[in-house]
PDB file of C-alpha atoms in Angstrom:
ATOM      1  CA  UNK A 216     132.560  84.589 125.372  1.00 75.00           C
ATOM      2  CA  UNK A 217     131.269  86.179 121.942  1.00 87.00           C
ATOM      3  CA  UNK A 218     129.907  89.037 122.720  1.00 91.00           C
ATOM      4  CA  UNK A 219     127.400  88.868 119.636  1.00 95.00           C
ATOM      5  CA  UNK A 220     126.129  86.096 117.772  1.00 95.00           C
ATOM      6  CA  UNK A 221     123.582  83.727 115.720  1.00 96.00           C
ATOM      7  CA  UNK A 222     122.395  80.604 116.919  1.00 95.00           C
ATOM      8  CA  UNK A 223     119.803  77.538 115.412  1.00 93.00           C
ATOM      9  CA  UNK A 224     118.024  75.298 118.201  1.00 91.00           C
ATOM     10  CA  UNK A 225     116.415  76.470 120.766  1.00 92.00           C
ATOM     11  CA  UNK A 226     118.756  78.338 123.442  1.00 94.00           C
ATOM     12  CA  UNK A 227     119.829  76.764 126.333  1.00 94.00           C
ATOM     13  CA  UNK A 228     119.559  79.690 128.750  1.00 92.00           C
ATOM     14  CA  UNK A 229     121.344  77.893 131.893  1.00 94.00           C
ATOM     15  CA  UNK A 230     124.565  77.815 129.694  1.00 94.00           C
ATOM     16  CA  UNK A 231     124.247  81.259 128.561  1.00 94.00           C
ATOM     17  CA  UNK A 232     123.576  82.182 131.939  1.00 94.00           C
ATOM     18  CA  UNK A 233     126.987  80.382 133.053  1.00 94.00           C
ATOM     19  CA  UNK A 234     128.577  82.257 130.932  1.00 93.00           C
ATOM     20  CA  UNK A 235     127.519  85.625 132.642  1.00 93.00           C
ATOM     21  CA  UNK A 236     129.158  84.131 135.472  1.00 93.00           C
ATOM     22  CA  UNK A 237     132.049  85.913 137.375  1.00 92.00           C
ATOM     23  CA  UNK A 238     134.133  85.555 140.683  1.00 92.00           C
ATOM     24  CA  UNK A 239     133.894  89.889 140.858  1.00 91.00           C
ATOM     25  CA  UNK A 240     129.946  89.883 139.676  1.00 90.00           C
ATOM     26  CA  UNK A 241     127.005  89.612 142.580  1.00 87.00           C
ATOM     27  CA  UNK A 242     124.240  88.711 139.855  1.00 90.00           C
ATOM     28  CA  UNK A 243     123.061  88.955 136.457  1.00 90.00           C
ATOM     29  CA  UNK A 244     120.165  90.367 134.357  1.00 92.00           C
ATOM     30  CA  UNK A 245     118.516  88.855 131.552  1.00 94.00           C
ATOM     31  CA  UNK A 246     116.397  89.159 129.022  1.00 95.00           C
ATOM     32  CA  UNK A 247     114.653  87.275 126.831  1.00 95.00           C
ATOM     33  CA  UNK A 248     112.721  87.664 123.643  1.00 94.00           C
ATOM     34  CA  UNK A 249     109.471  85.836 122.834  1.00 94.00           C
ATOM     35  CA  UNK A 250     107.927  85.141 119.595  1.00 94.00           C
ATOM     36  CA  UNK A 251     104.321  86.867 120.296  1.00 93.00           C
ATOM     37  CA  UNK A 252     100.949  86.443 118.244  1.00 94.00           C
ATOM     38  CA  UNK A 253     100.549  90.064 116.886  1.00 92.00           C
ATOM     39  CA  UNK A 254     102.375  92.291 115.028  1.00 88.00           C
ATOM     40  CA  UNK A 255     101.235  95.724 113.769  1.00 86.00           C
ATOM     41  CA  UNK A 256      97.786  94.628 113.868  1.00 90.00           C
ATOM     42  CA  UNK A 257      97.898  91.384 112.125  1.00 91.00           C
ATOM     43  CA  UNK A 258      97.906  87.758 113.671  1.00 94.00           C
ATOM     44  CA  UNK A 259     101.300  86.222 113.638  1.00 93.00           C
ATOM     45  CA  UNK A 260     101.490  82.320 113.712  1.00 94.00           C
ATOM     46  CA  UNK A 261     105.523  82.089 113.596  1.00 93.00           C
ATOM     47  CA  UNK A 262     108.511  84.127 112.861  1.00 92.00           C
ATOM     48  CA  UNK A 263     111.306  83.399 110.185  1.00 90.00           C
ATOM     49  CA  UNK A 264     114.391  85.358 111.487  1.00 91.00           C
ATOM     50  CA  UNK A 265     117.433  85.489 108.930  1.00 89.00           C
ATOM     51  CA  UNK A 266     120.530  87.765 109.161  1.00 91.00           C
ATOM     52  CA  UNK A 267     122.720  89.057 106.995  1.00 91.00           C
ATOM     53  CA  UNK A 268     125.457  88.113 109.566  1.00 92.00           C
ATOM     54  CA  UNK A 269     128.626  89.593 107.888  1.00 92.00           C
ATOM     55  CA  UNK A 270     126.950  92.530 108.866  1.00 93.00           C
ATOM     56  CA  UNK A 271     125.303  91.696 111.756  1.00 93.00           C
ATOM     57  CA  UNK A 272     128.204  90.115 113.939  1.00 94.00           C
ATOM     58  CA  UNK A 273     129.996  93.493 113.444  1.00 93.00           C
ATOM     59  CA  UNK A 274     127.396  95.593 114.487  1.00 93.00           C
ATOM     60  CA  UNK A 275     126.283  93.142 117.195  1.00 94.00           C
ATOM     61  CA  UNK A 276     128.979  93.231 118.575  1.00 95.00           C
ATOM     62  CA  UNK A 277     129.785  96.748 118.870  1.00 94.00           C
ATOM     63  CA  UNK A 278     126.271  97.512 120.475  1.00 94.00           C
ATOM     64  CA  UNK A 279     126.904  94.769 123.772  1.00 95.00           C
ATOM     65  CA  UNK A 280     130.602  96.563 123.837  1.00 94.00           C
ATOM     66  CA  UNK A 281     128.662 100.060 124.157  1.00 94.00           C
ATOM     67  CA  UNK A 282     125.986  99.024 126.728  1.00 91.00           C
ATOM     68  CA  UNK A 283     129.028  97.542 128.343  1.00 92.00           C
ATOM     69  CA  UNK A 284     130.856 100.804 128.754  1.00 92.00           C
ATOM     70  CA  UNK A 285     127.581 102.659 129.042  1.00 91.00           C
ATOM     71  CA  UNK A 286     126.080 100.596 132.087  1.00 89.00           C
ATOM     72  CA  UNK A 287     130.119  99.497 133.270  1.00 88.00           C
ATOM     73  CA  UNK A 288     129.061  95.803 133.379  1.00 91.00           C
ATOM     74  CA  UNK A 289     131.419  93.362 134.063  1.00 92.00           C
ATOM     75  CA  UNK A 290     130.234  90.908 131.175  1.00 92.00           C
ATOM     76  CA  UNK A 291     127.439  91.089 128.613  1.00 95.00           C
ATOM     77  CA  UNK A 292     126.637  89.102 125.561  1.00 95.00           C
ATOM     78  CA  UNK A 293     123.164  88.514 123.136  1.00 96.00           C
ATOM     79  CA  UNK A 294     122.191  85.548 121.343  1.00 96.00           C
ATOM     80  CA  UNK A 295     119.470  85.702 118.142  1.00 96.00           C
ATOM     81  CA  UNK A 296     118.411  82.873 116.833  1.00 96.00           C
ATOM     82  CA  UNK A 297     117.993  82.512 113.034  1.00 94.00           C
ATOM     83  CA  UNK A 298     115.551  80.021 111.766  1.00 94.00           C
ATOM     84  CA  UNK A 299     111.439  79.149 111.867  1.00 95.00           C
ATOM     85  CA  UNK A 300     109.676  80.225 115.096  1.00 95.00           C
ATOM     86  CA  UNK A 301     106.646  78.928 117.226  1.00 95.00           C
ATOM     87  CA  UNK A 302     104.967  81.355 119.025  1.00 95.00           C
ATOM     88  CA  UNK A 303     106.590  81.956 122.936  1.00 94.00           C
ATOM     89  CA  UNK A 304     110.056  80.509 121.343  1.00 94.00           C
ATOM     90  CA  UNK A 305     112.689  82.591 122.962  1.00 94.00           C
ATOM     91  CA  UNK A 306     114.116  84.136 119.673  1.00 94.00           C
ATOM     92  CA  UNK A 307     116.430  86.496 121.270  1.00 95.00           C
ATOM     93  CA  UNK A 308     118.642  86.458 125.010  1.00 96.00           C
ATOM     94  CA  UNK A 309     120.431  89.123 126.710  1.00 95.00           C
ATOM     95  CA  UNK A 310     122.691  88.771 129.480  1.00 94.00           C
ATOM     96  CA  UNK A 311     124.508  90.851 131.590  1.00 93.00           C
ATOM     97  CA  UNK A 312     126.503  90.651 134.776  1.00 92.00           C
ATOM     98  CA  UNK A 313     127.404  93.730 136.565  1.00 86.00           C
ATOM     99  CA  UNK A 314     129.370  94.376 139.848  1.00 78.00           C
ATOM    100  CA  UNK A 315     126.084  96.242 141.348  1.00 66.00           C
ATOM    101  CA  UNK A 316     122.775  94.616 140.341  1.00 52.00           C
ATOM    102  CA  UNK A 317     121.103  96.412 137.882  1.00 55.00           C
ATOM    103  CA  UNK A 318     118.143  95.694 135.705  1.00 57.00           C
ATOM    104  CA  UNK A 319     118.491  98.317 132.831  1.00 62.00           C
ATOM    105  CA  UNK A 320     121.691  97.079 130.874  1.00 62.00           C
ATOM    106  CA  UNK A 321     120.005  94.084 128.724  1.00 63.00           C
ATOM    107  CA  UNK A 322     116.819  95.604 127.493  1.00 65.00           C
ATOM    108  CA  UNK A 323     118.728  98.465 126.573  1.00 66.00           C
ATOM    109  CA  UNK A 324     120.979  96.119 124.542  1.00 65.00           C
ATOM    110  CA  UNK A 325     118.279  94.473 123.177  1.00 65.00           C
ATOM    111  CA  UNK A 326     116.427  97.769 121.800  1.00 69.00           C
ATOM    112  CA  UNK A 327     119.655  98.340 120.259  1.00 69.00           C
ATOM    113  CA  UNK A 328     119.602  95.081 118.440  1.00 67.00           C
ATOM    114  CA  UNK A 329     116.554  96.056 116.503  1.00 66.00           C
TER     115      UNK A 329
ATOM    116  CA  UNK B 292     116.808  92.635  62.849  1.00 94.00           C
ATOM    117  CA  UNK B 293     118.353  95.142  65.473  1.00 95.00           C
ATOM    118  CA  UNK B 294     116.697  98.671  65.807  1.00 94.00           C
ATOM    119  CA  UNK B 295     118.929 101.719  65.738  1.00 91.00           C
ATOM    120  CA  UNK B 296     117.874 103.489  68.200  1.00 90.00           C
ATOM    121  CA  UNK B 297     119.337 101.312  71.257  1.00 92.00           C
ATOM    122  CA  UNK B 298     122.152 103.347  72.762  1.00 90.00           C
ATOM    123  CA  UNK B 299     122.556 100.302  75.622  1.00 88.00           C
ATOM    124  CA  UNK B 300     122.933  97.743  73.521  1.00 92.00           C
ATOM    125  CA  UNK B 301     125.858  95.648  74.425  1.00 89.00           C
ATOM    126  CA  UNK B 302     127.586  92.623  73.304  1.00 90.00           C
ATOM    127  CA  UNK B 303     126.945  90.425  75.689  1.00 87.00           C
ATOM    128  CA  UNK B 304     123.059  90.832  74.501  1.00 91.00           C
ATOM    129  CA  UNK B 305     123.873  90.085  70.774  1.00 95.00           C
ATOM    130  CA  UNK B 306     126.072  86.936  71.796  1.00 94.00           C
ATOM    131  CA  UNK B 307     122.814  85.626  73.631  1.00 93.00           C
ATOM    132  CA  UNK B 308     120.528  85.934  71.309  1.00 96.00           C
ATOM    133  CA  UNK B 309     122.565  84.817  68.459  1.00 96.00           C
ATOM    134  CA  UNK B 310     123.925  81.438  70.728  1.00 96.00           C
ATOM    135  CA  UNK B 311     120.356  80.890  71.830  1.00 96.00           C
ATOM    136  CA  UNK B 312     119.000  81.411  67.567  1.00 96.00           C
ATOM    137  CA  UNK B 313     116.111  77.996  67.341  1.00 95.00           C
ATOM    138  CA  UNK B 314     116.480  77.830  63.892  1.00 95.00           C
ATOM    139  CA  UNK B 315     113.705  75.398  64.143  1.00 95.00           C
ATOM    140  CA  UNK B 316     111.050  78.036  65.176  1.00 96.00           C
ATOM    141  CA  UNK B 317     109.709  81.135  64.034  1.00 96.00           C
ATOM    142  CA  UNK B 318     112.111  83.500  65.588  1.00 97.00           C
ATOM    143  CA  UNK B 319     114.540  83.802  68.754  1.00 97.00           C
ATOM    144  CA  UNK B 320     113.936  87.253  70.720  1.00 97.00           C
ATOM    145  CA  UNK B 321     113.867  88.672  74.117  1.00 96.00           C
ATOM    146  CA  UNK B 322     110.920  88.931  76.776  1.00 93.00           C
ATOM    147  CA  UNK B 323     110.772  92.582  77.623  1.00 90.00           C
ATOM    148  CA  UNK B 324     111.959  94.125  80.966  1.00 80.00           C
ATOM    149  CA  UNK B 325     109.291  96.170  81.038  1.00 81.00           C
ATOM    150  CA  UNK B 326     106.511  94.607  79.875  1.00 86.00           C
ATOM    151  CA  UNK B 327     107.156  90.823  79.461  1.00 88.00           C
ATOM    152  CA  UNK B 328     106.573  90.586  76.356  1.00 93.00           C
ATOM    153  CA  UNK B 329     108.493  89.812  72.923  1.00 95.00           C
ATOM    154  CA  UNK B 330     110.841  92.705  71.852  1.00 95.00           C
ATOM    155  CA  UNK B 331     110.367  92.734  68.216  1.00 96.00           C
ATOM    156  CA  UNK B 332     113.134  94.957  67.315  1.00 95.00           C
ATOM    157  CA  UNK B 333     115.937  92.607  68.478  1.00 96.00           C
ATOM    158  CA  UNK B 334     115.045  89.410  67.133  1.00 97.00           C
ATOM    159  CA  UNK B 335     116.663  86.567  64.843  1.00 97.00           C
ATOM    160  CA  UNK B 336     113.227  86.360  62.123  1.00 97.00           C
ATOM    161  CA  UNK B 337     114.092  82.699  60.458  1.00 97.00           C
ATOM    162  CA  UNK B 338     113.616  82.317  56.317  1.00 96.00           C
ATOM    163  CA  UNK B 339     110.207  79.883  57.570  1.00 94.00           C
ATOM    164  CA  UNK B 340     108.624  82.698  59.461  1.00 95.00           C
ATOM    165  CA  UNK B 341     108.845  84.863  55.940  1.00 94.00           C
ATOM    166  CA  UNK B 342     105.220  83.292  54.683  1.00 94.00           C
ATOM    167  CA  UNK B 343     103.260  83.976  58.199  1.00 93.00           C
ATOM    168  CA  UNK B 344     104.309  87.408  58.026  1.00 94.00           C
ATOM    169  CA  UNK B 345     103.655  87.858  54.812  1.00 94.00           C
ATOM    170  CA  UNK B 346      99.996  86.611  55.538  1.00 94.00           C
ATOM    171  CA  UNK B 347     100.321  88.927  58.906  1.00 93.00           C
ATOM    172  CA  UNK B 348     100.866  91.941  57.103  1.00 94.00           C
ATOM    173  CA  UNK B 349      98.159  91.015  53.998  1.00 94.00           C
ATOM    174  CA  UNK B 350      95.262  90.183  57.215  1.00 93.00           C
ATOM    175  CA  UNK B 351      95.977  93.947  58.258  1.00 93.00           C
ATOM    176  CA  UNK B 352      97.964  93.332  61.105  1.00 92.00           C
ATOM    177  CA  UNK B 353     101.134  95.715  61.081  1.00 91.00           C
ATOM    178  CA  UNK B 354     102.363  94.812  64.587  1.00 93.00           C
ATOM    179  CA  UNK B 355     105.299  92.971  65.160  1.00 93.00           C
ATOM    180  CA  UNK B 356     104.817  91.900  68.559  1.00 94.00           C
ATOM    181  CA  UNK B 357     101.664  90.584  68.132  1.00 94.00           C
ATOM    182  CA  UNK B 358     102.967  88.671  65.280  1.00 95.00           C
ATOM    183  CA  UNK B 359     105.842  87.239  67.570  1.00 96.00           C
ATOM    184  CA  UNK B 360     103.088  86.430  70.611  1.00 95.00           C
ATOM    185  CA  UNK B 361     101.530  84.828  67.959  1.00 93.00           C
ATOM    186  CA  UNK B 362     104.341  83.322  66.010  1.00 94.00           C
ATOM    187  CA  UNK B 363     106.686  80.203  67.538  1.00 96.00           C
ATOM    188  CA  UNK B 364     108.661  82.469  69.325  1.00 96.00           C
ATOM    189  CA  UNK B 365     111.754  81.181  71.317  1.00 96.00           C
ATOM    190  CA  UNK B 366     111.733  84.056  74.133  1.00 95.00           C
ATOM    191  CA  UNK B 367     114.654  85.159  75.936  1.00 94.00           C
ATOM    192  CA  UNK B 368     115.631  86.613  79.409  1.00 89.00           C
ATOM    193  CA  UNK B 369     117.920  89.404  78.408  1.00 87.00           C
ATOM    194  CA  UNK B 370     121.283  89.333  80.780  1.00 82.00           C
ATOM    195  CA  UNK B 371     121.269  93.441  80.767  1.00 80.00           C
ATOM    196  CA  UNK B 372     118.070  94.572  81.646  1.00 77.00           C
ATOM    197  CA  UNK B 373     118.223  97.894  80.087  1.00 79.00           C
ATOM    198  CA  UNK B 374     120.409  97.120  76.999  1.00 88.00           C
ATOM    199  CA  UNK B 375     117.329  97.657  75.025  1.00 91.00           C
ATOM    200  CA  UNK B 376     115.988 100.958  76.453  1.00 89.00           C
ATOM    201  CA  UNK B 377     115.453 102.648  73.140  1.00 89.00           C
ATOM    202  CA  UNK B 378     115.783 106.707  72.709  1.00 89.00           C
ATOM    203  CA  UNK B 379     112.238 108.206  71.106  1.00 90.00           C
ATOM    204  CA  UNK B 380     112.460 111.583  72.464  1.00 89.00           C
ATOM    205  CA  UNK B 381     115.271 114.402  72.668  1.00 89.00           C
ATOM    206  CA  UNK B 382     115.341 114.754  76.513  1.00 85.00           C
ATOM    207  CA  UNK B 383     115.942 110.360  76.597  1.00 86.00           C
ATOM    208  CA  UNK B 384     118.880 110.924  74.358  1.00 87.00           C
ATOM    209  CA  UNK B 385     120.578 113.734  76.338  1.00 82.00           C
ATOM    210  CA  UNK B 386     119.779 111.530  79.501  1.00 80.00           C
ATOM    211  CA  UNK B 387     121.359 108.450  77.560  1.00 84.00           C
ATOM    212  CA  UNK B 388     124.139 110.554  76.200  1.00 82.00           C
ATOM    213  CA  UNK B 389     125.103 111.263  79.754  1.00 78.00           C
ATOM    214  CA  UNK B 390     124.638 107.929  81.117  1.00 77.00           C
ATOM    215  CA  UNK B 391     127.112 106.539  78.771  1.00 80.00           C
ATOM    216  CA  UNK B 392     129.477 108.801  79.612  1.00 77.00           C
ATOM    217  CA  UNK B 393     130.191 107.169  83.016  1.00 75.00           C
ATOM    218  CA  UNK B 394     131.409 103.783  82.666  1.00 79.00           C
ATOM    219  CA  UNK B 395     129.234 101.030  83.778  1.00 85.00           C
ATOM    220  CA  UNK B 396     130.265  99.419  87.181  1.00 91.00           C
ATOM    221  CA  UNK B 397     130.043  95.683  88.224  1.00 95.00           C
ATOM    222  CA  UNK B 398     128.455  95.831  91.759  1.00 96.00           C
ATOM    223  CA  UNK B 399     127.230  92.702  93.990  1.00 97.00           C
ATOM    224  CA  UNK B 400     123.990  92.717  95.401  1.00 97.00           C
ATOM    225  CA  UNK B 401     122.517  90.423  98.122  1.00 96.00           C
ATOM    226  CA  UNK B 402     118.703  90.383  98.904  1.00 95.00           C
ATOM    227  CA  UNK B 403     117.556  89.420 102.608  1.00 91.00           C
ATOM    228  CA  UNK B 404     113.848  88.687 103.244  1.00 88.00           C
ATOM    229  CA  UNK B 405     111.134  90.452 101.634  1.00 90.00           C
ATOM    230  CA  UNK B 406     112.988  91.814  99.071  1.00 94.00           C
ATOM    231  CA  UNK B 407     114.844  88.225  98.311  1.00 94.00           C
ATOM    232  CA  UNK B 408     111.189  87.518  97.996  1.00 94.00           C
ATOM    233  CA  UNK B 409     110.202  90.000  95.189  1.00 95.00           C
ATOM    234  CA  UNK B 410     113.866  90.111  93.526  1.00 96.00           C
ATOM    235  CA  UNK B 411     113.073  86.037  93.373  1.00 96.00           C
ATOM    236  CA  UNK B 412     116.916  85.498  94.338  1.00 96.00           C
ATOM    237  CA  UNK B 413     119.676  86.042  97.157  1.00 94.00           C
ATOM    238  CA  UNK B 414     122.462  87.614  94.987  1.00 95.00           C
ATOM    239  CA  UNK B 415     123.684  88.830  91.821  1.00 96.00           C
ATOM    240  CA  UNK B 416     126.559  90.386  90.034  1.00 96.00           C
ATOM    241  CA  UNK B 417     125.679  93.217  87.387  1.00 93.00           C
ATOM    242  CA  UNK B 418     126.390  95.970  85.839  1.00 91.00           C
ATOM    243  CA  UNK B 419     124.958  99.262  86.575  1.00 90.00           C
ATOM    244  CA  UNK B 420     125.644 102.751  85.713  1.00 83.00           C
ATOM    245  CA  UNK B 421     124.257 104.184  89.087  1.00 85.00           C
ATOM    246  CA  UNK B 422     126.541 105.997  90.777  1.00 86.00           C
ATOM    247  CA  UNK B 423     124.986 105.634  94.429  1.00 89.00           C
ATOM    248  CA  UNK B 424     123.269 102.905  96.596  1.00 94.00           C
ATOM    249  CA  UNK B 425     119.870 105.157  95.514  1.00 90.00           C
ATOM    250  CA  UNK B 426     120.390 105.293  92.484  1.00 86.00           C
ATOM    251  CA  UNK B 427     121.066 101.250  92.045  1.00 92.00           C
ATOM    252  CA  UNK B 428     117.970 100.666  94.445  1.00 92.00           C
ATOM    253  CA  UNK B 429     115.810 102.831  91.720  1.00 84.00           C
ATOM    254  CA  UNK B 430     116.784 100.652  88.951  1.00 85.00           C
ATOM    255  CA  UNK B 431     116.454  97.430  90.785  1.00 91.00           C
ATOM    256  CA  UNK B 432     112.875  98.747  91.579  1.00 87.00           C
ATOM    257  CA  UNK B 433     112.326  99.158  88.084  1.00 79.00           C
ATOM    258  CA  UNK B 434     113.052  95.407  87.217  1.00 86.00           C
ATOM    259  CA  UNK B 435     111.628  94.032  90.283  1.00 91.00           C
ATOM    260  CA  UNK B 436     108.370  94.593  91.892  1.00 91.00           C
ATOM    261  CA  UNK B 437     109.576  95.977  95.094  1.00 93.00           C
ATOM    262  CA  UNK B 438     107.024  97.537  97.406  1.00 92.00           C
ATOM    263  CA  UNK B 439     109.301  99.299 100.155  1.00 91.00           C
ATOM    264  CA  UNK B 440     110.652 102.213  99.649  1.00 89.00           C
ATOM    265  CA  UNK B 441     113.889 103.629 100.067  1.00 88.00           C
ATOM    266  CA  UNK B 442     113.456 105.747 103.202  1.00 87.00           C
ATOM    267  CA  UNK B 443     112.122 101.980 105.096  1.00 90.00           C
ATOM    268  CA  UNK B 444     115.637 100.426 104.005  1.00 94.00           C
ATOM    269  CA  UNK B 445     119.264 101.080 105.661  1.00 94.00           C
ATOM    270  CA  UNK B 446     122.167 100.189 102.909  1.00 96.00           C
ATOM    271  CA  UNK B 447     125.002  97.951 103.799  1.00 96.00           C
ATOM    272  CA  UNK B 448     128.058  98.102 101.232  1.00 97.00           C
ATOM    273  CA  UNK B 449     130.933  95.976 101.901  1.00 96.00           C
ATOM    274  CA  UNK B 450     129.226  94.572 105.248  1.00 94.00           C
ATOM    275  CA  UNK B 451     129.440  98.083 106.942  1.00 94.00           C
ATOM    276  CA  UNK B 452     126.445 100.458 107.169  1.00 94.00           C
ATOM    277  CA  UNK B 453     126.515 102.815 104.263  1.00 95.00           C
ATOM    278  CA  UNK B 454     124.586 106.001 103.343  1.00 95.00           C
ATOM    279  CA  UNK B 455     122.192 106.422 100.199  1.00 95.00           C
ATOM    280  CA  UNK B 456     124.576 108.819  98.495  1.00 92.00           C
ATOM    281  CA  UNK B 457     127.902 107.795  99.157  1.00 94.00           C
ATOM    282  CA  UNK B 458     129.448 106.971  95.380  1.00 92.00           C
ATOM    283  CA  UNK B 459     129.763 103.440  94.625  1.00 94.00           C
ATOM    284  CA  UNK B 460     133.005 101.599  93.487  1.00 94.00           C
ATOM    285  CA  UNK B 461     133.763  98.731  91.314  1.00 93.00           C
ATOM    286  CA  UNK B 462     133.038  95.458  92.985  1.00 96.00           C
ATOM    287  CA  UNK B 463     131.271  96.890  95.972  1.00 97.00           C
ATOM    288  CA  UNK B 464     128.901  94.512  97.281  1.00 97.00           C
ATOM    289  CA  UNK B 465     125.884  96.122  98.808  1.00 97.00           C
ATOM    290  CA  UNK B 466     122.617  95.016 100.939  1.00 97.00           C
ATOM    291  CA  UNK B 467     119.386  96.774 101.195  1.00 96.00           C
ATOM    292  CA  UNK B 468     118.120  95.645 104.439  1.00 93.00           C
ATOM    293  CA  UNK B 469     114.386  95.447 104.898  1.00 88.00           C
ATOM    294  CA  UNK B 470     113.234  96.681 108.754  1.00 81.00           C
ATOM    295  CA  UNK B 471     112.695  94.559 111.531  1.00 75.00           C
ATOM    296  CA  UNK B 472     109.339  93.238 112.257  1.00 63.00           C
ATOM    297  CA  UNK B 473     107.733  91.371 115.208  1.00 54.00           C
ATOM    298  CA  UNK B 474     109.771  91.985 117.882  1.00 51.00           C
TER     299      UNK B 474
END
């Protein structure tokens, strides 16, 4: 599991969520980020996402490793994807699996990312 | 004709223009950084254009730009955008003096985005005699028309984070990235 990383094509969110899965873990939290219509007051129609992912990866990676220590999941892992958006496209995922259910790990992750 | 007064002038300039020379037109010089427009003052003037400036000069017109917008003017990019900064007053010769103290650094520079946009590329290799990631992103300002400011930018040299003032090093490579939008 890569903790961090880029993706083109839309994501297939059952196989990310199999990958949250664990023998130890009793459930998993996601969360997922949708291309939306506005942005600071203007109209959007779609979203081009590019990364400058030398940098990126790195930094990715080290933010799921902190929410991981911070929230003491089990497993955790974010996918962005980097291309042309239509509105309601999931652009970003963010899964988590903990021991204890817990809804907070993810969307903390995923404030992070931004 | 070269101007004396052009404390940046480098080589690599001089081998440009003179590899470039059109023999065949008026004369061969460079398009401004500043201004776009024919630098007069480091130019290759061919024996044919003699006559037209002759008449230039005898019509009452003294300026040489205008003659060269008007002219058949092979025009230029120059490869070091400020190796024709000329020096007119005593404080822009004390700053020059001290800028070529330093020696120049070659420094790699990747746009993402909006500013990829306005620089109207991805990367480039040049030389610079800024010191810091600021410094560099006020000169790149000055040659392209970037409309963020520093303070909306974080600085990435050598794929790692990076602060505005840290000094920069030969053959640093070094991102400004634009902010996040629409999430």
């Amino acid at each position: 599991m890569i903790p961090f990383r880029f993706s083109t094509g839309a994501l297939d969110t059952a196989a990310l969520q199999d990958e949250m899965r664990d023998p130890t873990c009793g459930g998993y939290a996601a969360f997922e980020g949708w291309v939306r219509d506005h942005n600071e007051g203007h109209a959007v129609t779609r979203l081009e996402y590019e990364a400058f992912a030398e940098l990126a990866e790195k930094e990715g990676a080290r933010i799921v490793q902190a929410a991981i220590e911070k929230f003491g999941v089990t497993r955790a892992a974010c996918v962005h994807r980097i291309e042309s958006l239509a509105l309601g496209d999931v652009a970003v995922w963010v899964g988590s699996a903990p021991r204890i259910a817990t809804r907070h790990s993810a969307p903390a992750a995923s404030s992070s990312m931004k | 004709m070269l101007a004396c007064d052009l404390p940046f002038l480098d080589e690599r300039t001089l081998d440009t223009l003179i590899s470039a020379r059109a023999p065949d037109a008026d004369a061969t010089a460079f398009r401004s950084t500043h201004d776009g427009l024919p630098e007069p003052l480091c130019a290759i003037y061919e024996p044919r254009a003699a006559e037209k400036i002759a008449a230039h000069i005898a019509a009452g017109k003294n300026c040489p730009r205008k003659f060269l917008i008007n002219a058949q003017t092979r025009l230029l990019e120059q490869p070091n955008p400020r190796a024709l900064d000329n020096v007119n007053t005593l404080d822009e010769y004390a700053s020059a003096m001290t800028t070529l103290d330093s020696p120049a650094l070659e420094i790699r520079v990747q746009y993402y985005a909006l500013l990829r946009e306005q620089a109207g590329r991805s990367d480039e290799t040049l030389s610079t005699r800024a010191r810091t990631p600021r410094e560099l992103y006020v000169e790149l300002a000055a040659r392209y028309p970037f409309t963020l400011p520093a303070d909306m930018l974080r600085v990435a040299v050598n794929a790692e984070f990076g602060e505005w003032t840290q000094p920069l090093k030969a053959g640093d490579a070094v991102v400004f990235i634009p902010p996040v939008a629409g999430g």
